[in-house]
PDB file of C-alpha atoms in Angstrom:
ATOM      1  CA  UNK A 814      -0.269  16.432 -13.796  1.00 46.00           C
ATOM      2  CA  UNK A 815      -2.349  15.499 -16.815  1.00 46.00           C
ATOM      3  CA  UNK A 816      -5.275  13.324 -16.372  1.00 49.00           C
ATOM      4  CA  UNK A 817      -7.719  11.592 -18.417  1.00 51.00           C
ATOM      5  CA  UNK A 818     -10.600   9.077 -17.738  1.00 53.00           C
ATOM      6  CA  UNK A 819      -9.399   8.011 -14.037  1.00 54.00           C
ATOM      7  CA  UNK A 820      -6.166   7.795 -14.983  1.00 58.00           C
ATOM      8  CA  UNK A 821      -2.991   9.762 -13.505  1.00 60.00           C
ATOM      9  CA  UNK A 822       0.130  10.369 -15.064  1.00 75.00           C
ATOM     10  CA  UNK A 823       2.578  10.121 -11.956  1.00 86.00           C
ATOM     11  CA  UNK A 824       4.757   7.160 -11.184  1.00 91.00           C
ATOM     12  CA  UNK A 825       4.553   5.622  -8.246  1.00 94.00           C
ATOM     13  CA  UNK A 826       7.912   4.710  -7.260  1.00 96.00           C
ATOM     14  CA  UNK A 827       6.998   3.389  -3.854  1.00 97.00           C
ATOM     15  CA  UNK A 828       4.736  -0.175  -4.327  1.00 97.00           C
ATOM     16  CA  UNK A 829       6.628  -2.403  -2.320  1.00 98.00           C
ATOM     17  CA  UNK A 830       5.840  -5.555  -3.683  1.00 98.00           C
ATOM     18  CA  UNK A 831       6.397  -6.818  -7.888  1.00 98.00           C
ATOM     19  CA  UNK A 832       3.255  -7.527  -9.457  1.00 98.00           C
ATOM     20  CA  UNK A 833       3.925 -11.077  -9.793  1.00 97.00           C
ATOM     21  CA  UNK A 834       3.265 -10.977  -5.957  1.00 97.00           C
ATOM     22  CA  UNK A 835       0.003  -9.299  -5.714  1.00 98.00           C
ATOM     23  CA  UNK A 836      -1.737 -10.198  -8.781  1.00 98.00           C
ATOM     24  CA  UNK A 837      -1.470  -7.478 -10.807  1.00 97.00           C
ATOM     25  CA  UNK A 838      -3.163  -7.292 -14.138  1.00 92.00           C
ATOM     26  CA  UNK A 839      -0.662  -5.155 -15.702  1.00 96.00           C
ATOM     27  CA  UNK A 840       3.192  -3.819 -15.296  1.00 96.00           C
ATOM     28  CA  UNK A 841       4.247  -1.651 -12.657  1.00 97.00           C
ATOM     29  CA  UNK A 842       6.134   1.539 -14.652  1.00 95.00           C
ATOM     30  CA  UNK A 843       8.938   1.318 -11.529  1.00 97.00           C
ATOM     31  CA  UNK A 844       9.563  -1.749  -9.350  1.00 97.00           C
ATOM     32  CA  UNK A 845      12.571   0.499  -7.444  1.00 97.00           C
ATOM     33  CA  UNK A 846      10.787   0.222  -3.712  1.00 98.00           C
ATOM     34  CA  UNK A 847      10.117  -3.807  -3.774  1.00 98.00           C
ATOM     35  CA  UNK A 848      13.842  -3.984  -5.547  1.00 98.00           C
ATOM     36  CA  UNK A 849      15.545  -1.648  -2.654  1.00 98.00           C
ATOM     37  CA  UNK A 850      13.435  -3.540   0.312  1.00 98.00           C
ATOM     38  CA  UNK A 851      13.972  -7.237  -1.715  1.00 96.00           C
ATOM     39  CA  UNK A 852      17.802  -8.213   0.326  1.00 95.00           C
ATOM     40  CA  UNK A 853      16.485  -6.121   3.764  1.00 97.00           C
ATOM     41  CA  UNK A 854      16.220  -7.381   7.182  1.00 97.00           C
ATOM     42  CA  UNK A 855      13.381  -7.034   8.495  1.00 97.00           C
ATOM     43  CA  UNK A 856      12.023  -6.701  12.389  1.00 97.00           C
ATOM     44  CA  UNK A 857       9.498  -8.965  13.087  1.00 98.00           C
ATOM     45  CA  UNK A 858       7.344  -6.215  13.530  1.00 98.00           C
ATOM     46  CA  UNK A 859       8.138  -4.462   9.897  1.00 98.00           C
ATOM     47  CA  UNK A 860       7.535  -7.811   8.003  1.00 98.00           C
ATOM     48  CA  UNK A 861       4.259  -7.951   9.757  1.00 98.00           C
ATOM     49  CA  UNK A 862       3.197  -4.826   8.134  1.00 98.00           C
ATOM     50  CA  UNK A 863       4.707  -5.886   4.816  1.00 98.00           C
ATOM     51  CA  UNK A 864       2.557  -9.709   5.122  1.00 98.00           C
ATOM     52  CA  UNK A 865      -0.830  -7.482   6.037  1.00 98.00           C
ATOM     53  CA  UNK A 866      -0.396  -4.657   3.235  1.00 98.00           C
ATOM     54  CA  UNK A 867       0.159  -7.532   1.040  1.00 98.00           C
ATOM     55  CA  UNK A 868      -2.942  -8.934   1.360  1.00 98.00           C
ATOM     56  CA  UNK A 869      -4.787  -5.678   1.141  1.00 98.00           C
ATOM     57  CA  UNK A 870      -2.630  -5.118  -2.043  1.00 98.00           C
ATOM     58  CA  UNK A 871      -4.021  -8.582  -3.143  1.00 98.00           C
ATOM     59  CA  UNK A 872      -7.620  -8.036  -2.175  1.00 97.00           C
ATOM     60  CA  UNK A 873      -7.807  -4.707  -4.559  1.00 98.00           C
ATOM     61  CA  UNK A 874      -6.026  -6.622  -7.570  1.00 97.00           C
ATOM     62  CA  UNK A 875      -8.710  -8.977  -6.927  1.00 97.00           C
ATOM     63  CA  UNK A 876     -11.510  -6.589  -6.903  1.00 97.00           C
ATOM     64  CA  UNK A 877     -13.661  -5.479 -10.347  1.00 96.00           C
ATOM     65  CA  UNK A 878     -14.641  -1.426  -8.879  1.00 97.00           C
ATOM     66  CA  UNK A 879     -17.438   0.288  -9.725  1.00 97.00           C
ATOM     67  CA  UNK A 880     -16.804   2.912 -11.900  1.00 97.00           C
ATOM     68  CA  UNK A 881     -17.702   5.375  -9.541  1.00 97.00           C
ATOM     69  CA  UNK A 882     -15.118   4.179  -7.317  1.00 97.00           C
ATOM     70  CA  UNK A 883     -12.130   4.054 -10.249  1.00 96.00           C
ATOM     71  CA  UNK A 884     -12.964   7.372 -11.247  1.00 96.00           C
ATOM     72  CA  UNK A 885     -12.845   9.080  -7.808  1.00 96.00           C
ATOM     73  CA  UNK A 886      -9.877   7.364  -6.760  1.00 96.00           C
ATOM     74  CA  UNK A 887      -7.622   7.806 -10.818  1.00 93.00           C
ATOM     75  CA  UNK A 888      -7.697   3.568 -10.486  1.00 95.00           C
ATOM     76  CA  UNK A 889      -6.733   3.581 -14.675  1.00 92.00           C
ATOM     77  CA  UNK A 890      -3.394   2.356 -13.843  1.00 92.00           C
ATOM     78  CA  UNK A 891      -2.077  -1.202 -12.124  1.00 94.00           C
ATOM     79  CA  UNK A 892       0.401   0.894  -9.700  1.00 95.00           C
ATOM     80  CA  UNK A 893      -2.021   2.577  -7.815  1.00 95.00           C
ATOM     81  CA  UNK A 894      -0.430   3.220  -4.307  1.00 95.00           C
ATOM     82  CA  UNK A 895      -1.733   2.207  -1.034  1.00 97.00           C
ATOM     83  CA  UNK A 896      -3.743   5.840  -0.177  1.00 96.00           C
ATOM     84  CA  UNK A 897      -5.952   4.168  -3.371  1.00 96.00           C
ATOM     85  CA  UNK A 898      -5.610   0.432  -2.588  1.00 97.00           C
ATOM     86  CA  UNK A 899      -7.028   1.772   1.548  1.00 97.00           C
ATOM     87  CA  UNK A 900      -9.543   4.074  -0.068  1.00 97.00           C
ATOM     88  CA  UNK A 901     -10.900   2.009  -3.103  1.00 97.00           C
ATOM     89  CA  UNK A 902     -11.341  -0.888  -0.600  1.00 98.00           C
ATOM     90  CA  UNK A 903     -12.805   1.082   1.940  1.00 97.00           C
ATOM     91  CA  UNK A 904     -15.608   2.684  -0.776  1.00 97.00           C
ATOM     92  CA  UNK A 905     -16.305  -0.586  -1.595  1.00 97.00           C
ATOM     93  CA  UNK A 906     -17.091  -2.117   1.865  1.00 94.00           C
ATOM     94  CA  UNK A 907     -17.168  -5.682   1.236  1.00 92.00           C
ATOM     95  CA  UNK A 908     -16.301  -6.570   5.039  1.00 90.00           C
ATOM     96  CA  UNK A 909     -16.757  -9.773   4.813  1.00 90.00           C
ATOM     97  CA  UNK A 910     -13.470 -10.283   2.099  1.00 90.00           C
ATOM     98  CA  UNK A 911     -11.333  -7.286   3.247  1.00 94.00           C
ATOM     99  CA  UNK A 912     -10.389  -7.175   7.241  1.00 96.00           C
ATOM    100  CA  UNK A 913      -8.093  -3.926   8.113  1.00 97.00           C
ATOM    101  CA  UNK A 914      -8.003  -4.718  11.712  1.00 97.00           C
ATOM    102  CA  UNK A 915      -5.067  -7.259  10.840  1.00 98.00           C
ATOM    103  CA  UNK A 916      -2.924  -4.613   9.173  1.00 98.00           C
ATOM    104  CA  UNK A 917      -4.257  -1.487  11.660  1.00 98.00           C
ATOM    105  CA  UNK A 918      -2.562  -4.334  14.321  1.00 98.00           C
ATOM    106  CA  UNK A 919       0.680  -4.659  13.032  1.00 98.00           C
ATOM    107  CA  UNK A 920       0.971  -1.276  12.472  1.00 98.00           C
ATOM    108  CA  UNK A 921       0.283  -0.492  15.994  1.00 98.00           C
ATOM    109  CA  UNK A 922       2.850  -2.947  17.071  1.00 98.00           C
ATOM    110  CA  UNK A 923       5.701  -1.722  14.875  1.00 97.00           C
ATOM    111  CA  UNK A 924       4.347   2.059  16.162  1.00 95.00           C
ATOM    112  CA  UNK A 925       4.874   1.011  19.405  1.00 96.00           C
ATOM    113  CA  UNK A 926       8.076  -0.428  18.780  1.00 94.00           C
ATOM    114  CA  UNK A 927       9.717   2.747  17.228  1.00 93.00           C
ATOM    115  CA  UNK A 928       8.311   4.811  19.137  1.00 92.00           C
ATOM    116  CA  UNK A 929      11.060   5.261  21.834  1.00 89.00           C
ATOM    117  CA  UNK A 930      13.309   4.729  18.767  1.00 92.00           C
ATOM    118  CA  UNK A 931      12.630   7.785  17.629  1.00 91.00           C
ATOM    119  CA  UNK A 932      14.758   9.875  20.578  1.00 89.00           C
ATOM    120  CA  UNK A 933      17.489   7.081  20.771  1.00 89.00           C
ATOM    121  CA  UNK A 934      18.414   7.984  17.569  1.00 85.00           C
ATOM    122  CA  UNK A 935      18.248  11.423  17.895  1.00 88.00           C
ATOM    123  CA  UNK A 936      15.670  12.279  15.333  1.00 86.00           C
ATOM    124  CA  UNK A 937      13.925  14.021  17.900  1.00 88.00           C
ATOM    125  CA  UNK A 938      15.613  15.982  21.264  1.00 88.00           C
ATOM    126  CA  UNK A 939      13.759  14.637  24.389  1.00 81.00           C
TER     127      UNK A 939
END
């Protein structure tokens, strides 16, 4: 992996919204998650968690970091994927603009949800 000046060279493949949608300030190199997910059904639950990352996803588009902060976290590039988007909004504390307890809740409910899921369908034996 070659880096230079807070920026990494991998592709993140996995952003599942277009830029369009979250503000961006520059092009995603691959839109192939929010392209596969784009005609899906989702639970009520799911799209939860999709409507709550998107905001998050907003709220670090929105955000001018320190430099500290894009340094540590390789923030060079517009696709930065959500262990960066958590982190570099996290470092950055402004409570008052960025609430996690609406995402950390729909996660918990889809967890919940798929929980039992996860021996009905074999994944695991019970």
């Amino acid at each position: 992996m070659e880096e230079n000046q807070g920026v990494t060279s991998l592709t993140n493949h996995f952003i599942p919204f277009t830029e369009a949608e979250i503000g961006a300030k520059g092009r995603f190199e691959s839109d192939f998650m929010a392209r596969y997910i784009a005609d899906l059904d989702f639970s009520p639950e799911a799209q939860a968690v999709l409507n709550e990352g998107r905001k998050l996803f907003i709220r670090f588009h929105a955000t001018q970091f320190p430099r500290k902060i894009r340094e540590e976290l390789k923030l060079g590039r517009p696709d930065a994927g959500w262990y960066q988007v958590r982190r570099a909004l996290e470092a950055y504390g402004d409570t008052e603009l960025t609430d996690f307890d609406p995402f950390k809740s729909a996660y918990a409910a889809l967890s919940d949800k798929l929980r039992p899921m996860v021996y009905e369908l074999g994944f695991l034996p019970r």
